[in-house]
mmCIF file of C-alpha atoms in Angstrom:
data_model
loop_
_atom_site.group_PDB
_atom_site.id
_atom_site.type_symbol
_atom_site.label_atom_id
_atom_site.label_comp_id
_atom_site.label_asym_id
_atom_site.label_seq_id
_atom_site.Cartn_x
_atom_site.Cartn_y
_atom_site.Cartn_z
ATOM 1 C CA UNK X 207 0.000 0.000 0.000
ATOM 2 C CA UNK X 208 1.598 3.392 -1.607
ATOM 3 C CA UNK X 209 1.060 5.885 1.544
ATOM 4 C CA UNK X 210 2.113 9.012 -0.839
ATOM 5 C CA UNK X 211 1.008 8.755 -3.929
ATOM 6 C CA UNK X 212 2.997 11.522 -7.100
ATOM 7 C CA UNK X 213 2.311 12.721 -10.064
ATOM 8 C CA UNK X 214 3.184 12.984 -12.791
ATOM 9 C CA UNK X 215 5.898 10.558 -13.277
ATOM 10 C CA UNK X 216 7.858 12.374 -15.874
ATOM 11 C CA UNK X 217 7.370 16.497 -16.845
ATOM 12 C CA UNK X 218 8.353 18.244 -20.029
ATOM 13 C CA UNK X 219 8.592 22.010 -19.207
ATOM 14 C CA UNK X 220 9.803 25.165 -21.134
ATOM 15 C CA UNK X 221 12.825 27.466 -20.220
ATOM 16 C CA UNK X 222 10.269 30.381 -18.094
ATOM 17 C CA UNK X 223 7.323 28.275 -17.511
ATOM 18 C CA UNK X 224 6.004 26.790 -14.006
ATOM 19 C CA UNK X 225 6.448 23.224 -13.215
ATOM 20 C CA UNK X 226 3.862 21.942 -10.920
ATOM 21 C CA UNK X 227 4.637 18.347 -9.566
ATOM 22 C CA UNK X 228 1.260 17.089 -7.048
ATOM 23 C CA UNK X 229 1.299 14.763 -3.725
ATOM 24 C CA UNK X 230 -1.339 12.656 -2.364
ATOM 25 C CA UNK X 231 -0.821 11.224 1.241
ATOM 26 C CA UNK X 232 -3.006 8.458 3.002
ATOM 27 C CA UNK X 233 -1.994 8.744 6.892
ATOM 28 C CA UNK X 234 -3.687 11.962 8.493
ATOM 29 C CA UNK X 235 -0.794 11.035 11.197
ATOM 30 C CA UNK X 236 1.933 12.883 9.014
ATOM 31 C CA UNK X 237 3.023 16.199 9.872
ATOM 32 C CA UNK X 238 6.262 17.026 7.970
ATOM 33 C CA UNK X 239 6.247 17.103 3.909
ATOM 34 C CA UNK X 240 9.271 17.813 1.896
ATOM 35 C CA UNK X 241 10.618 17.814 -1.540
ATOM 36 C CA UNK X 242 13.598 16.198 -2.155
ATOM 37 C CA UNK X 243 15.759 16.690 -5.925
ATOM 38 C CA UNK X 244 17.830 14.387 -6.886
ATOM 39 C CA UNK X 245 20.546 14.798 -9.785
ATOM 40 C CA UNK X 246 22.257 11.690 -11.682
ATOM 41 C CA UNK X 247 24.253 10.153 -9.508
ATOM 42 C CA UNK X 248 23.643 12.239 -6.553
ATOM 43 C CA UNK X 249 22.200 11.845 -3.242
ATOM 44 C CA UNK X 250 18.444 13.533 -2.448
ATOM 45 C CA UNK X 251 18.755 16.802 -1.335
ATOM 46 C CA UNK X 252 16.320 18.793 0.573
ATOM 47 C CA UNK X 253 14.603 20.992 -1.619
ATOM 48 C CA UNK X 254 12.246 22.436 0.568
ATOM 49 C CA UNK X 255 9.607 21.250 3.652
ATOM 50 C CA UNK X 256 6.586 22.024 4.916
ATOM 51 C CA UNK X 257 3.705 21.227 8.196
ATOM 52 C CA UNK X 258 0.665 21.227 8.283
ATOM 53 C CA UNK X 259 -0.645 24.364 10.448
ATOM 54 C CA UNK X 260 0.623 26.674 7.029
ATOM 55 C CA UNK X 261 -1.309 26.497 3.445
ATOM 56 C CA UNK X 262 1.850 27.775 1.432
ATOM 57 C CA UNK X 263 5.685 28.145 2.238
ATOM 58 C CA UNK X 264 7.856 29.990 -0.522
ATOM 59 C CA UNK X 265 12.056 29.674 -0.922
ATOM 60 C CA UNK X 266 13.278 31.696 -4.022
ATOM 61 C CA UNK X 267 11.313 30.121 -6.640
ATOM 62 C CA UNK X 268 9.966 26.832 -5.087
ATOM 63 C CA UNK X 269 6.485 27.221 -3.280
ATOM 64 C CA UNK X 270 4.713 24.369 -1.422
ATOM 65 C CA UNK X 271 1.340 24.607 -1.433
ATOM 66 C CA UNK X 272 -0.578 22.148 0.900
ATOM 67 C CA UNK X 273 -4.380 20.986 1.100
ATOM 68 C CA UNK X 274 -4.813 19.494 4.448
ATOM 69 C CA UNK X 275 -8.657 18.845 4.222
ATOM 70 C CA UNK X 276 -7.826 17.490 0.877
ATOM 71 C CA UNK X 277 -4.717 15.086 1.896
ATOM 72 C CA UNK X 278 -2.593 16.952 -0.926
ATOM 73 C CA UNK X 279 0.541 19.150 -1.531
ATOM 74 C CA UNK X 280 2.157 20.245 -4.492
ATOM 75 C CA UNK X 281 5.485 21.473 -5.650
ATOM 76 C CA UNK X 282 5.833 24.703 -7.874
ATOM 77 C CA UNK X 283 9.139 26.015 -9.879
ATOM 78 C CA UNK X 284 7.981 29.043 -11.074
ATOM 79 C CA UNK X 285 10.922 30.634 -14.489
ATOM 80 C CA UNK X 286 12.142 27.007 -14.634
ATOM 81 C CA UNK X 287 15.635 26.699 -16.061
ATOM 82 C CA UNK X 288 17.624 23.537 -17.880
ATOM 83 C CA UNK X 289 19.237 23.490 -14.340
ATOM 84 C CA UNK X 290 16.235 22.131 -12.704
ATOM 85 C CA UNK X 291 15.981 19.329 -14.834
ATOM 86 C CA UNK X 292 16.182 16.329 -12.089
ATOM 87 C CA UNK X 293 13.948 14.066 -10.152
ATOM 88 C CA UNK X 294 11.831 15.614 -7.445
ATOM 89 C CA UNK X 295 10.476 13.226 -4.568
ATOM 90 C CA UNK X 296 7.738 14.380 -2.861
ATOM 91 C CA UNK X 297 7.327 12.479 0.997
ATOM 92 C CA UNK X 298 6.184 12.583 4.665
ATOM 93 C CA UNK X 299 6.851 11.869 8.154
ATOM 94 C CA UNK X 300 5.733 12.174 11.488
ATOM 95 C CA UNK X 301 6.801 11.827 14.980
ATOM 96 C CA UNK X 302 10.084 12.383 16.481
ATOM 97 C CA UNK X 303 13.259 11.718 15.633
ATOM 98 C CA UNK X 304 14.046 8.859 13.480
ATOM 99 C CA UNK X 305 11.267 8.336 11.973
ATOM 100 C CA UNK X 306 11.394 7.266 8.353
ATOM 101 C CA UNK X 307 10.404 9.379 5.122
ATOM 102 C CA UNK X 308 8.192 7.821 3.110
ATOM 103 C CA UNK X 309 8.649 8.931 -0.276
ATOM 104 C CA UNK X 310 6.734 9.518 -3.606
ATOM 105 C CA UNK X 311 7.365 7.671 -6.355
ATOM 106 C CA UNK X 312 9.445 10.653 -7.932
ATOM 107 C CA UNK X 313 8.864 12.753 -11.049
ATOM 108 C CA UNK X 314 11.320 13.233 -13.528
ATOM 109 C CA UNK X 315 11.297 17.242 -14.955
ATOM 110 C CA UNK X 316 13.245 18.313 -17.788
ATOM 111 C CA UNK X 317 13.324 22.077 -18.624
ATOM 112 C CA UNK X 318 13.548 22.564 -22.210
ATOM 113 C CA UNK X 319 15.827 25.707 -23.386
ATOM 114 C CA UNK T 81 33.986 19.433 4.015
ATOM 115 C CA UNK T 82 31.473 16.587 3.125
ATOM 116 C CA UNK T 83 28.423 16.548 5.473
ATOM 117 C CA UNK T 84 27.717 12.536 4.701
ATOM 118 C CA UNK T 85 29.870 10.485 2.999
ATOM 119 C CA UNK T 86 29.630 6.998 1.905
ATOM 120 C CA UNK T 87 32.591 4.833 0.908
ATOM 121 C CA UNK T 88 32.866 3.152 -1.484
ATOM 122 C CA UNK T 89 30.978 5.003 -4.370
ATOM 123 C CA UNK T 90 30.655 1.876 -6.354
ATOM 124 C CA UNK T 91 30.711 -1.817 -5.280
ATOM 125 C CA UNK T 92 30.666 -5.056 -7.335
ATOM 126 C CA UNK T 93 30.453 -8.242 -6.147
ATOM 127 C CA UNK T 94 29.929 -11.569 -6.753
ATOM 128 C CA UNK T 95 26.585 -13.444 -5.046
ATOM 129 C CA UNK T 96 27.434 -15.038 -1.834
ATOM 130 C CA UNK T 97 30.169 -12.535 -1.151
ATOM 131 C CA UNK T 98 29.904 -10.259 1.962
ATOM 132 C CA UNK T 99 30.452 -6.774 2.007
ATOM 133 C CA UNK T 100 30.092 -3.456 3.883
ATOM 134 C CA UNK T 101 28.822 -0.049 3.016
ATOM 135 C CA UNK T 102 30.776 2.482 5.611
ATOM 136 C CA UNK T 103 28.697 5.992 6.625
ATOM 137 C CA UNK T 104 30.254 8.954 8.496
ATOM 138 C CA UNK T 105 28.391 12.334 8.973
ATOM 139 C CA UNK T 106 30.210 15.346 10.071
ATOM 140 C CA UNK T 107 26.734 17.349 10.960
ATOM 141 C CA UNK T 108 26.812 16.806 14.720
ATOM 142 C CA UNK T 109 23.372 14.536 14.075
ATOM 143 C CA UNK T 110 22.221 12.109 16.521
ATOM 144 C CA UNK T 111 20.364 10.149 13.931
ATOM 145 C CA UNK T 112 21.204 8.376 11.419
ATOM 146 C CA UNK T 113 19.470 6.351 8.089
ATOM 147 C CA UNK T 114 19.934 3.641 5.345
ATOM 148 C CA UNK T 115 17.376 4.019 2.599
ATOM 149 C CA UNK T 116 17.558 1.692 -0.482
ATOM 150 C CA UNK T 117 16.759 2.986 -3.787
ATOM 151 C CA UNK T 118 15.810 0.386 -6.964
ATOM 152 C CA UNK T 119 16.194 0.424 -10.282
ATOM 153 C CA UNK T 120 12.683 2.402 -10.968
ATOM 154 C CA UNK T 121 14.694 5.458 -8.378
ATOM 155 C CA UNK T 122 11.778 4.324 -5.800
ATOM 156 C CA UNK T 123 13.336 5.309 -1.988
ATOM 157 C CA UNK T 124 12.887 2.969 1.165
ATOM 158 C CA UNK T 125 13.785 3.322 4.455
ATOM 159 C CA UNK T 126 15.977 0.477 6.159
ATOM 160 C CA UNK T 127 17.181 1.345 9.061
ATOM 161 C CA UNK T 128 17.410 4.504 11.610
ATOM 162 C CA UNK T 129 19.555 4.856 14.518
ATOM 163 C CA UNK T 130 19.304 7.381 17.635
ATOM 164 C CA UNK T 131 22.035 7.593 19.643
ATOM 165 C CA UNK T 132 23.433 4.141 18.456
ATOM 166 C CA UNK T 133 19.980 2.628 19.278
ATOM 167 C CA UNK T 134 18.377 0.885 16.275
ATOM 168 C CA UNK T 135 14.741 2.635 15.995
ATOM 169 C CA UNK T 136 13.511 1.479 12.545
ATOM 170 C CA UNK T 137 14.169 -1.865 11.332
ATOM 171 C CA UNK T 138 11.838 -2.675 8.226
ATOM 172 C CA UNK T 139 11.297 -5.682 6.862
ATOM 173 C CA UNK T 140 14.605 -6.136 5.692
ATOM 174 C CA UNK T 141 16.239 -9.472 5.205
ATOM 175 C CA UNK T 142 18.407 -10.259 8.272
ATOM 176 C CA UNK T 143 21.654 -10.727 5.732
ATOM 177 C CA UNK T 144 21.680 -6.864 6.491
ATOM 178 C CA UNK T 145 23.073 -6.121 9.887
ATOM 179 C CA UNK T 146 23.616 -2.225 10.730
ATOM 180 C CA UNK T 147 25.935 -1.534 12.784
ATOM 181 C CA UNK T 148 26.704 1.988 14.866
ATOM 182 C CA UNK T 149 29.942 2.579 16.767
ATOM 183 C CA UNK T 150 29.337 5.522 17.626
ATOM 184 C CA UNK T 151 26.655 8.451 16.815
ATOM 185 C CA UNK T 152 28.629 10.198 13.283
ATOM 186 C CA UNK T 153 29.100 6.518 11.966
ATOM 187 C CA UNK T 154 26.521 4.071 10.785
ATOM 188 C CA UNK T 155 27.388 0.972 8.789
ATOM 189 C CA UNK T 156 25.784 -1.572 6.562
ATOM 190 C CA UNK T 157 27.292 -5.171 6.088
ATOM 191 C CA UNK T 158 25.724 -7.407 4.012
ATOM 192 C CA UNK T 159 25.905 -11.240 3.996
ATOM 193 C CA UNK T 160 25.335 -14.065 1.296
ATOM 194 C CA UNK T 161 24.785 -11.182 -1.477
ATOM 195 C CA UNK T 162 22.060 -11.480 -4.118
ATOM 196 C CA UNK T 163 21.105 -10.464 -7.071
ATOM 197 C CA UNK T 164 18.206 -8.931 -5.626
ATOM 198 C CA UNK T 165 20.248 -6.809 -3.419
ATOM 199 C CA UNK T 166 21.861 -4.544 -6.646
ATOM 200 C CA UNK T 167 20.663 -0.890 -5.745
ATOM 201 C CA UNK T 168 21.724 2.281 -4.838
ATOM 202 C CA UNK T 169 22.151 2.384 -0.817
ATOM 203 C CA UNK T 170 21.763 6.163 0.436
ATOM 204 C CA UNK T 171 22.876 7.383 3.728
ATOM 205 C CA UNK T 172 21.329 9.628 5.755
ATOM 206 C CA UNK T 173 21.377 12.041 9.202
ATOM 207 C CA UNK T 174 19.292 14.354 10.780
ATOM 208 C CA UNK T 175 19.121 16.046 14.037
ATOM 209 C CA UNK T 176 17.015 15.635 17.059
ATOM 210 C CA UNK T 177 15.974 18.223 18.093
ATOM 211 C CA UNK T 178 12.530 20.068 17.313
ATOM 212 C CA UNK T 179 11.853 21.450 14.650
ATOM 213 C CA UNK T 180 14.543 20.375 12.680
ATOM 214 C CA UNK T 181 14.678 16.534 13.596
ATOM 215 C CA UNK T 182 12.519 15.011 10.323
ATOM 216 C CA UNK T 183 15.039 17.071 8.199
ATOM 217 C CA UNK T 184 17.059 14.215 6.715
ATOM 218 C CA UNK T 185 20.445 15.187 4.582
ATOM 219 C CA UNK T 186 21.544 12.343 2.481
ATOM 220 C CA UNK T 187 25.069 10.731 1.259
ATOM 221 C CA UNK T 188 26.268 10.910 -2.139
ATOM 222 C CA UNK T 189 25.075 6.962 -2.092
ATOM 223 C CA UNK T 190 26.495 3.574 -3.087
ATOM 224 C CA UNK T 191 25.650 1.784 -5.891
ATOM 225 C CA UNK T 192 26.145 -2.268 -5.312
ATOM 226 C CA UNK T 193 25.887 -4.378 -8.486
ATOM 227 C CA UNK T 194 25.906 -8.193 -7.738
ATOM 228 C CA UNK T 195 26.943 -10.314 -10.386
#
């Protein structure tokens, strides 16, 4: 059973335009949702996080939006560039430390110049 | 300065071998993480440590032992290798203290290929 569901698996964007990647999560339990990107060959790095007592949190040009009611939160790259082409996991966790991230399934973006 | 490191960066083996995966952070993290990631890029957790306690041990085949000597080190040794077992192995650390302690920062990963 997939507890955070993504989509879309892969993402064909322009050079200026917004890529929107979207989250679905099962377990009303988690309270912590990042975004993870991952380059070839590279370990995840954290992109950007959010809980669940905000609607929106905004870093440069990366904005999580989050639907609590609605079990949903979604990634947006507003001007994307070539240099965001990468895979972006979406997950969730709760608890205290040590607890796991469970991830999305990943989406794989490529900005087009 | 690297924050985790893994070593090595690449490991191939033949099935039945045994062989280790070392971790070190440099973050000052109480917790650490081994996450496996497949050939479709799909993530799972392993293992977590606190403090050199084991917290998290999924269902993982007992061929993988952790092992923590002390809190900026966690290793992975694998026994009786399969094919099965070819993936990329990320580390990972995070703090633990609020708010910060779900914010995991991963190794640069190694990839085993079992022959």
């Amino acid at each position: 059973q997939q507890q955070v569901k993504q989509s879309p698996q892969s993402l064909i964007v322009q050079k200026g335009g917004i890529s929107i990647i979207n989250c679905a999560y099962e377990n009303t339990a988690f309270d912590y949702f990042p975004w993870y990107q991952q380059f070839p060959g590279k370990g995840p790095a954290l992109l950007i996080a959010i809980r669940p007592d905000v609607s929106e949190k905004k870093e440069g040009r990366f904005t999580i939006s989050f639907n609590k009611s609605a079990k949903q939160f979604s990634l947006h790259i507003m001007d994307s560039q070539p240099g965001d082409s990468a895979t972006y996991f979406c997950a969730a966790s709760m608890g205290q430390a040590g607890t796991a991230l469970i991830f999305g399934k990943g989406t794989t973006l490529s900005v087009s110049s | 300065d690297t924050a985790v490191s893994q070593t090595p960066k690449y490991l191939v083996t033949q099935m039945g071998n045994d062989k280790s995966i070392k971790c070190e952070q440099n973050l000052g993290h109480d917790t650490m993480y081994w996450y496996k990631q497949d050939s479709k890029k799909f993530l799972k957790i392993m293992f977590s440590y606190n403090n050199k306690e084991l917290i998290i041990n999924e269902t993982v085949p007992n061929r993988f032992s952790p092992k923590s000597p002390d809190k900026a080190h966690l290793n992975l040794h694998i026994n009786s290798l399969e094919l099965g077992d070819s993936a990329v192995y990320f580390c990972a650390s995070s703090p633990s203290g609020w708010p910060s302690y779900n914010e995991q920062f991963f190794g640069p990963g190694t990839r085993l290929t079992v022959l």
